CSV table of C-alpha atoms in Angstrom, one decimal:
chain,number,residue,atom,x,y,z
J,862,MET,CA,0.0,0.0,0.0
J,863,THR,CA,1.3,3.3,-1.0
J,864,PRO,CA,1.5,6.1,1.6
J,865,SER,CA,-0.6,9.1,0.5
J,866,THR,CA,1.1,12.4,-0.1
J,867,SER,CA,-2.1,14.2,1.1
J,868,PRO,CA,-1.1,17.0,3.5
J,869,SER,CA,-4.4,16.7,5.4
J,870,THR,CA,-3.5,13.4,7.1
J,871,THR,CA,-1.0,12.5,9.8
J,872,PRO,CA,1.5,9.8,8.6
J,873,THR,CA,0.4,6.3,9.6
J,874,ALA,CA,3.5,5.8,11.7
J,875,TYR,CA,2.5,8.7,14.0
J,876,ALA,CA,-1.3,8.6,13.8
J,877,ASN,CA,-3.4,8.3,17.0
J,878,SER,CA,-7.0,7.1,16.8
J,879,PRO,CA,-9.7,9.1,18.5
J,880,ASP,CA,-11.3,6.0,20.0
J,881,SER,CA,-8.2,5.2,22.0
J,882,GLY,CA,-6.4,8.4,22.3
J,883,GLU,CA,-3.3,6.3,21.6
J,884,HIS,CA,-1.4,5.3,18.5
J,885,TRP,CA,-3.9,3.4,16.3
J,886,SER,CA,-1.9,0.1,16.5
J,887,LYS,CA,-1.7,0.0,20.4
J,888,GLU,CA,-3.0,-3.2,21.9
J,889,GLY,CA,-6.5,-3.2,23.2
J,890,ALA,CA,-10.2,-3.5,22.5
J,891,TRP,CA,-11.1,0.1,21.8
J,892,ARG,CA,-14.8,1.1,21.8
J,893,VAL,CA,-15.6,2.9,18.6
J,894,ALA,CA,-19.4,2.9,19.1
J,895,GLU,CA,-22.0,1.3,21.3
J,896,GLY,CA,-21.4,-2.5,21.1
J,897,ILE,CA,-18.5,-2.1,18.6
J,898,HIS,CA,-14.8,-2.5,19.5
J,899,ARG,CA,-11.7,-2.1,17.4
J,900,ILE,CA,-8.9,-4.6,18.0
J,901,PRO,CA,-5.5,-3.9,16.3
J,902,LEU,CA,-3.6,-7.2,15.5
J,903,PRO,CA,0.0,-7.3,14.5
J,904,LEU,CA,1.3,-7.9,11.0
J,905,PRO,CA,4.7,-9.6,10.2
J,906,MET,CA,6.9,-8.1,7.4
J,907,ASP,CA,4.6,-5.1,7.1
J,908,GLY,CA,5.3,-1.4,7.8
J,909,LEU,CA,1.7,-0.9,8.6
J,910,LYS,CA,2.2,-2.6,12.0
J,911,ALA,CA,-1.4,-3.8,12.4
J,912,ILE,CA,-4.8,-4.6,11.0
J,913,ASN,CA,-7.9,-3.4,12.7
J,914,VAL,CA,-10.5,-6.2,13.4
J,915,TYR,CA,-13.9,-4.9,14.4
J,916,VAL,CA,-16.0,-6.8,16.9
J,917,ILE,CA,-19.8,-6.2,16.8
J,918,GLU,CA,-21.8,-7.5,19.8
J,919,THR,CA,-25.2,-9.0,19.3
J,920,PRO,CA,-27.6,-10.9,21.5
J,921,ASP,CA,-26.6,-14.1,19.8
J,922,GLY,CA,-22.8,-13.6,19.9
J,923,LEU,CA,-20.2,-11.8,18.0
J,924,THR,CA,-19.7,-10.7,14.4
J,925,LEU,CA,-16.2,-9.8,13.4
J,926,ILE,CA,-15.3,-7.6,10.4
J,927,ASP,CA,-12.1,-9.2,9.2
J,928,GLY,CA,-10.0,-11.7,11.1
J,929,GLY,CA,-6.3,-10.9,10.9
J,930,TRP,CA,-3.3,-12.8,9.8
J,931,ALA,CA,-3.1,-16.4,10.9
J,932,ILE,CA,0.0,-16.1,13.0
J,933,GLU,CA,0.3,-17.2,16.7
J,934,VAL,CA,1.0,-13.7,18.1
J,935,ALA,CA,-2.2,-12.3,16.4
J,936,ARG,CA,-4.3,-15.2,17.5
J,937,ASP,CA,-3.2,-14.9,21.1
J,938,LEU,CA,-3.7,-11.1,21.1
J,939,LEU,CA,-7.2,-11.4,19.6
J,940,GLU,CA,-8.2,-14.0,22.3
J,941,ARG,CA,-6.8,-11.7,25.1
J,942,CYS,CA,-8.6,-8.6,23.8
J,943,LEU,CA,-11.9,-10.5,23.4
J,944,ARG,CA,-11.6,-11.5,27.1
J,945,GLN,CA,-11.2,-7.9,28.0
J,946,VAL,CA,-14.8,-7.3,26.8
J,947,GLY,CA,-16.1,-10.5,28.2
J,948,TYR,CA,-16.0,-12.9,25.2
J,949,GLY,CA,-14.0,-15.7,23.7
J,950,PHE,CA,-13.5,-17.4,20.4
J,951,ALA,CA,-16.6,-19.7,21.0
J,952,ASP,CA,-18.7,-16.5,21.1
J,953,ILE,CA,-17.9,-15.7,17.4
J,954,ARG,CA,-20.8,-16.5,15.2
J,955,ARG,CA,-19.7,-14.9,11.9
J,956,PHE,CA,-16.8,-13.3,10.1
J,957,LEU,CA,-17.6,-10.7,7.4
J,958,VAL,CA,-14.2,-10.6,5.6
J,959,THR,CA,-13.7,-7.5,3.4
J,960,HIS,CA,-11.4,-9.3,1.0
J,961,VAL,CA,-9.1,-12.3,0.5
J,962,HIS,CA,-5.7,-10.8,1.4
J,963,ARG,CA,-4.0,-12.9,4.0
J,964,ASP,CA,-4.0,-10.2,6.8
J,965,HIS,CA,-7.8,-10.1,6.5
J,966,PHE,CA,-8.8,-13.7,5.6
J,967,THR,CA,-6.5,-16.3,7.0
J,968,LEU,CA,-7.1,-16.1,10.7
J,969,ALA,CA,-10.9,-15.8,10.0
J,970,THR,CA,-10.9,-19.0,8.1
J,971,VAL,CA,-8.8,-20.9,10.6
J,972,LEU,CA,-11.0,-19.8,13.6
J,973,GLY,CA,-14.2,-20.2,11.6
J,974,HIS,CA,-13.5,-23.8,10.9
J,975,GLU,CA,-12.3,-24.5,14.4
J,976,TYR,CA,-15.2,-22.9,16.2
J,977,GLY,CA,-18.0,-23.3,13.6
J,978,ALA,CA,-18.4,-19.6,12.8
J,979,ASP,CA,-19.7,-18.6,9.4
J,980,VAL,CA,-17.0,-17.0,7.2
J,981,ALA,CA,-18.4,-14.7,4.5
J,982,LEU,CA,-16.3,-13.4,1.6
J,983,GLY,CA,-17.0,-11.7,-1.7
J,984,LEU,CA,-17.6,-14.0,-4.6
J,985,GLY,CA,-15.2,-11.9,-6.8
J,986,ASP,CA,-12.3,-13.3,-4.7
J,987,LYS,CA,-13.2,-17.0,-5.5
J,988,PRO,CA,-10.8,-17.1,-8.4
J,989,ALA,CA,-7.9,-16.2,-6.1
J,990,LEU,CA,-8.8,-19.0,-3.6
J,991,ASP,CA,-9.2,-21.4,-6.5
J,992,LEU,CA,-5.7,-20.5,-7.7
J,993,LEU,CA,-4.2,-20.6,-4.3
J,994,ASN,CA,-5.7,-24.1,-3.8
J,995,ASP,CA,-4.7,-25.4,-7.2
J,996,PRO,CA,-2.5,-28.5,-6.6
J,997,ALA,CA,-0.6,-27.8,-9.8
J,998,LEU,CA,0.6,-24.4,-8.4
J,999,ASP,CA,4.3,-24.7,-7.9
J,1000,GLU,CA,5.2,-21.1,-7.0
J,1001,SER,CA,3.6,-17.9,-5.6
J,1002,PRO,CA,1.2,-16.6,-8.3
J,1003,PHE,CA,2.4,-13.1,-7.6
J,1004,LEU,CA,5.7,-13.8,-9.2
J,1005,GLU,CA,4.1,-13.9,-12.7
J,1006,VAL,CA,2.3,-10.6,-11.9
J,1007,LEU,CA,5.8,-9.1,-11.3
J,1008,ARG,CA,7.1,-10.5,-14.5
J,1009,THR,CA,4.3,-9.0,-16.6
J,1010,ALA,CA,5.1,-5.7,-14.9
J,1011,GLY,CA,8.7,-6.1,-16.2
J,1012,ALA,CA,10.2,-6.8,-12.7
J,1013,HIS,CA,11.9,-10.1,-13.5
J,1014,GLU,CA,14.8,-9.6,-11.0
J,1015,LEU,CA,12.3,-8.7,-8.3
J,1016,ALA,CA,10.4,-11.8,-9.0
J,1017,GLU,CA,13.5,-13.8,-8.4
J,1018,LEU,CA,14.1,-12.0,-5.1
J,1019,TRP,CA,10.5,-12.5,-4.0
J,1020,ALA,CA,10.8,-16.2,-4.8
J,1021,ALA,CA,14.1,-16.5,-2.8
J,1022,GLY,CA,12.5,-14.8,0.1
J,1023,GLY,CA,9.4,-16.9,0.5
J,1024,GLY,CA,7.6,-17.2,-2.9
J,1025,GLU,CA,6.9,-20.8,-2.4
J,1026,ARG,CA,3.5,-22.5,-2.9
J,1027,PRO,CA,0.8,-21.1,-0.5
J,1028,ASP,CA,-0.3,-23.3,2.5
J,1029,PRO,CA,-3.8,-24.6,1.6
J,1030,ALA,CA,-4.7,-24.8,5.3
J,1031,LEU,CA,-4.8,-21.0,5.3
J,1032,TRP,CA,-7.0,-20.7,2.2
J,1033,LEU,CA,-10.1,-22.7,3.0
J,1034,LEU,CA,-13.2,-21.8,1.1
J,1035,PRO,CA,-15.7,-19.6,3.0
J,1036,ASP,CA,-19.1,-20.8,4.1
J,1037,THR,CA,-20.9,-17.9,2.5
J,1038,TRP,CA,-20.2,-16.0,-0.7
J,1039,LEU,CA,-21.3,-12.4,-0.8
J,1040,GLU,CA,-22.7,-11.3,-4.2
J,1041,GLY,CA,-24.0,-8.0,-5.3
J,1042,ASP,CA,-25.1,-5.2,-2.9
J,1043,HIS,CA,-27.5,-6.3,-0.2
J,1044,GLU,CA,-28.4,-5.8,3.5
J,1045,ILE,CA,-27.1,-8.0,6.3
J,1046,ALA,CA,-28.7,-8.2,9.7
J,1047,VAL,CA,-26.2,-8.2,12.5
J,1048,GLY,CA,-28.3,-8.5,15.6
J,1049,THR,CA,-30.5,-5.4,15.7
J,1050,ARG,CA,-28.2,-3.6,13.3
J,1051,THR,CA,-28.5,-3.5,9.5
J,1052,LEU,CA,-25.3,-3.4,7.5
J,1053,ASP,CA,-25.3,-2.5,3.8
J,1054,ALA,CA,-22.8,-4.9,2.1
J,1055,VAL,CA,-21.5,-2.8,-0.8
J,1056,HIS,CA,-19.3,-4.5,-3.4
J,1057,THR,CA,-16.3,-2.4,-4.0
J,1058,PRO,CA,-13.9,-4.1,-6.5
J,1059,GLY,CA,-10.5,-2.7,-7.1
J,1060,HIS,CA,-8.1,-3.5,-4.3
J,1061,THR,CA,-9.3,-7.1,-5.0
J,1062,PRO,CA,-12.2,-8.1,-7.3
J,1063,GLY,CA,-14.3,-9.3,-4.3
J,1064,HIS,CA,-13.7,-6.5,-1.9
J,1065,TYR,CA,-16.7,-5.4,0.2
J,1066,VAL,CA,-17.3,-2.5,2.6
J,1067,PHE,CA,-20.1,-2.6,5.2
J,1068,ALA,CA,-22.0,0.6,5.9
J,1069,GLU,CA,-24.2,1.0,9.0
J,1070,ARG,CA,-26.1,4.2,7.9
J,1071,GLY,CA,-28.1,4.5,11.1
J,1072,ALA,CA,-24.9,4.7,13.2
J,1073,GLY,CA,-23.0,6.7,10.6
J,1074,LEU,CA,-20.3,4.1,10.3
J,1075,LEU,CA,-18.3,2.6,7.3
J,1076,PHE,CA,-16.4,-0.6,7.9
J,1077,ALA,CA,-14.1,0.3,5.1
J,1078,GLY,CA,-11.6,-2.6,4.8
J,1079,ASP,CA,-8.8,-1.6,2.5
J,1080,HIS,CA,-11.0,0.4,0.2
J,1081,VAL,CA,-10.9,3.7,2.1
J,1082,LEU,CA,-7.8,4.1,4.2
J,1083,PRO,CA,-7.3,7.4,6.1
J,1084,THR,CA,-3.5,7.9,5.8
J,1085,ILE,CA,-2.4,5.7,2.9
J,1086,THR,CA,-3.6,4.9,-0.6
J,1087,PRO,CA,-4.7,1.2,-0.9
J,1088,SER,CA,-2.4,-0.9,-3.1
J,1089,ILE,CA,-3.8,-1.6,-6.6
J,1090,GLY,CA,-2.7,-4.5,-8.8
J,1091,PHE,CA,-1.6,-6.8,-5.9
J,1092,THR,CA,-4.1,-9.5,-6.6
J,1093,VAL,CA,-4.2,-12.8,-8.4
J,1094,PRO,CA,-5.4,-13.8,-10.9
J,1095,PRO,CA,-4.9,-10.4,-12.4
J,1096,THR,CA,-7.9,-8.4,-13.6
J,1097,PRO,CA,-7.8,-6.2,-16.7
J,1098,ASP,CA,-8.3,-2.8,-15.1
J,1099,PRO,CA,-8.0,-2.9,-11.3
J,1100,LEU,CA,-7.5,0.9,-11.0
J,1101,GLY,CA,-10.6,1.6,-13.1
J,1102,ASP,CA,-12.6,-0.7,-10.9
J,1103,PHE,CA,-11.2,0.9,-7.7
J,1104,MET,CA,-11.9,4.5,-8.8
J,1105,ALA,CA,-15.5,3.5,-9.9
J,1106,SER,CA,-15.9,1.9,-6.4
J,1107,LEU,CA,-14.7,5.0,-4.7
J,1108,ILE,CA,-17.4,7.0,-6.6
J,1109,LYS,CA,-19.9,4.4,-5.5
J,1110,VAL,CA,-18.9,4.9,-1.8
J,1111,ARG,CA,-18.9,8.7,-2.3
J,1112,ALA,CA,-22.6,8.4,-3.2
J,1113,LEU,CA,-23.4,7.0,0.3
J,1114,PRO,CA,-24.0,9.4,3.2
J,1115,ASP,CA,-20.8,10.9,4.7
J,1116,LEU,CA,-19.8,8.2,7.3
J,1117,ARG,CA,-17.2,7.8,9.9
J,1118,VAL,CA,-14.4,5.6,8.5
J,1119,LEU,CA,-13.5,2.4,10.4
J,1120,PRO,CA,-10.5,1.3,8.3
J,1121,ALA,CA,-8.5,-1.9,8.3
J,1122,HIS,CA,-5.3,0.0,8.7
J,1123,GLY,CA,-4.8,3.4,10.4
J,1124,PRO,CA,-6.9,5.5,12.8
J,1125,VAL,CA,-10.7,5.9,12.8
J,1126,ALA,CA,-11.4,8.9,10.5
J,1127,PRO,CA,-14.3,11.4,10.5
J,1128,SER,CA,-15.4,11.7,6.9
J,1129,SER,CA,-15.6,9.1,4.1
J,1130,HIS,CA,-16.5,11.8,1.6
J,1131,ALA,CA,-13.3,13.8,2.4
J,1132,ARG,CA,-11.1,10.9,2.1
J,1133,VAL,CA,-12.6,9.5,-1.1
J,1134,ASP,CA,-12.1,12.9,-2.7
J,1135,GLU,CA,-8.4,12.8,-1.7
J,1136,LEU,CA,-7.9,9.3,-3.0
J,1137,LEU,CA,-9.5,10.2,-6.4
J,1138,SER,CA,-7.4,13.3,-6.6
J,1139,PHE,CA,-4.2,11.3,-5.8
J,1140,HIS,CA,-4.9,8.8,-8.6
J,1141,ASP,CA,-5.8,11.4,-11.2
J,1142,HIS,CA,-2.4,13.0,-10.5
J,1143,ARG,CA,-0.7,9.7,-10.7
J,1144,LEU,CA,-2.3,8.9,-14.1
J,1145,GLU,CA,-1.0,12.2,-15.4
J,1146,GLN,CA,2.5,11.4,-14.2
J,1147,SER,CA,2.3,7.9,-15.7
J,1148,LEU,CA,1.2,9.2,-19.1
J,1149,ALA,CA,4.0,11.7,-19.2
J,1150,ALA,CA,6.5,8.9,-18.4
J,1151,ILE,CA,5.6,7.0,-21.5
J,1152,ALA,CA,5.4,10.0,-23.8
J,1153,ASP,CA,8.9,9.4,-25.1
J,1154,GLY,CA,8.6,5.7,-25.9
J,1155,PRO,CA,7.3,2.3,-24.7
J,1156,ALA,CA,7.9,1.3,-21.1
J,1157,THR,CA,6.9,-1.3,-18.6
J,1158,GLY,CA,5.3,-0.7,-15.2
J,1159,PHE,CA,8.7,-1.4,-13.6
J,1160,THR,CA,10.4,1.2,-15.8
J,1161,VAL,CA,7.8,3.8,-15.2
J,1162,ALA,CA,7.8,3.2,-11.4
J,1163,HIS,CA,11.5,4.3,-11.5
J,1164,GLN,CA,10.4,7.7,-12.7
J,1165,LEU,CA,7.9,8.3,-9.9
J,1166,ALA,CA,8.3,9.3,-6.3
J,1167,TRP,CA,7.1,7.0,-3.6
J,1168,THR,CA,5.7,7.5,-0.1
J,1169,ARG,CA,4.9,10.9,1.4
J,1170,ARG,CA,8.7,11.3,1.7
J,1171,GLU,CA,9.0,11.3,-2.1
J,1172,LEU,CA,11.5,8.5,-2.1
J,1173,ALA,CA,13.2,7.3,-5.3
J,1174,TYR,CA,12.2,3.9,-6.4
J,1175,ASP,CA,15.6,2.4,-5.6
J,1176,GLU,CA,15.2,3.6,-2.0
J,1177,LEU,CA,12.3,1.2,-1.4
J,1178,ASP,CA,12.8,-2.3,-0.1
J,1179,PRO,CA,12.3,-5.2,-2.6
J,1180,PHE,CA,8.7,-6.0,-1.4
J,1181,ASN,CA,7.6,-2.4,-1.8
J,1182,GLN,CA,9.4,-2.1,-5.1
J,1183,GLY,CA,7.3,-5.0,-6.3
J,1184,MET,CA,4.1,-3.4,-5.1
J,1185,ALA,CA,5.1,-0.2,-6.7
J,1186,ALA,CA,5.7,-1.9,-10.1
J,1187,MET,CA,2.4,-3.7,-10.0
J,1188,GLU,CA,0.5,-0.5,-9.0
J,1189,THR,CA,2.2,1.5,-11.8
J,1190,LYS,CA,1.2,-1.2,-14.3
J,1191,ALA,CA,-2.4,-0.7,-13.0
J,1192,HIS,CA,-2.2,3.0,-13.8
J,1193,LEU,CA,-0.9,2.3,-17.3
J,1194,GLU,CA,-3.7,-0.3,-17.9
J,1195,LEU,CA,-6.3,2.4,-17.0
J,1196,LEU,CA,-4.7,4.7,-19.5
J,1197,VAL,CA,-5.2,2.0,-22.1
J,1198,ALA,CA,-8.8,1.6,-21.1
J,1199,ARG,CA,-9.3,5.4,-21.5
J,1200,GLY,CA,-7.7,5.3,-25.0
J,1201,GLN,CA,-4.7,7.3,-23.9
J,1202,ALA,CA,-2.2,4.5,-24.3
J,1203,THR,CA,-1.6,1.1,-26.0
J,1204,ARG,CA,-0.2,-2.1,-24.7
J,1205,SER,CA,1.7,-5.0,-26.2
J,1206,ASP,CA,2.8,-8.3,-24.5
J,1207,THR,CA,6.5,-9.0,-24.7
J,1208,PRO,CA,8.7,-11.6,-23.0
J,1209,GLY,CA,10.1,-8.8,-20.9
J,1210,GLY,CA,6.7,-7.7,-19.7
J,1211,VAL,CA,3.8,-5.6,-21.0
J,1212,LEU,CA,5.0,-2.5,-22.9
J,1213,PHE,CA,2.9,0.6,-22.8
J,1214,SER,CA,3.0,3.5,-25.3
J,1215,ALA,CA,1.3,6.8,-25.2
J,1216,VAL,CA,-1.3,7.5,-27.9
J,1217,PRO,CA,-0.3,10.7,-29.8
J,1218,VAL,CA,-2.5,13.6,-29.2
J,1219,SER,CA,-4.1,14.8,-32.5
J,1220,GLY,CA,-4.4,18.3,-33.6
């Protein structure tokens, strides 16, 4: 995920959350609304530090929005924080998982199968699970995404650092597939399940209009821009999908943002506007970068600045270099969809060329 350069937000590394008065990743079960607690769980190998799991109390038990990464330290912390508010794993009746990425899905599916809780996931993410469970898969499918972005050496680095076949035990199929926009009863609450493809094809946000809340997953993040293009199997135009989904969420009432990463934020409208503006500017930069000749996402990524500190591409670590190459490719694919660029598949990766402006 790419840190936003928006001046109106505090950097994620320093952001406190209003529900806790502490850094947003500080351990605890923080009350964000009546009957709703935010529990930050740790992430390995990730500068974001934590993922926020939201616990909704109902007369019949708990519904959790997202589950965390299936690592022992996260599982232990979730159990400890649930005890703070008088519950345990056996009280979980349902997981509403915003999308299939491992920091959201894997602990949910493990606990769901152990304790009989229903795990719900967007149907658009089924191809990813099918791929991750394919017995013929002999390497991480993200390596091929890097290669199509022109980042062959990075693919080799990723493979050497843990690009082996995914563990099928962490990628069990959900009990319920979410499809289309619909209402979900959670105790006495009603959540609008809103399909927001882009970050992944099956991403969902959950809006409780009556309480003015948006469980935003990775779709609307308050201090960073969600990564685009980091999904398998690849989709033709992930950034176009993401921006259309942002406009869809902008049409909802202005809601308090309960994000998967970062502090609780006051206005979904304000943040959506910032995200759209960020990507419009990035598209302009990407188009300018291919004006002088064909280039891959990897090549164009070298010409852009990264993070709010405006780092050069070579200053990023290999993981974030890969994310940046994939995200840049997504911007170039949207330029193709808009008729501003062309693409051609080559052994070295997809090459993009600017369409000459007539007149």
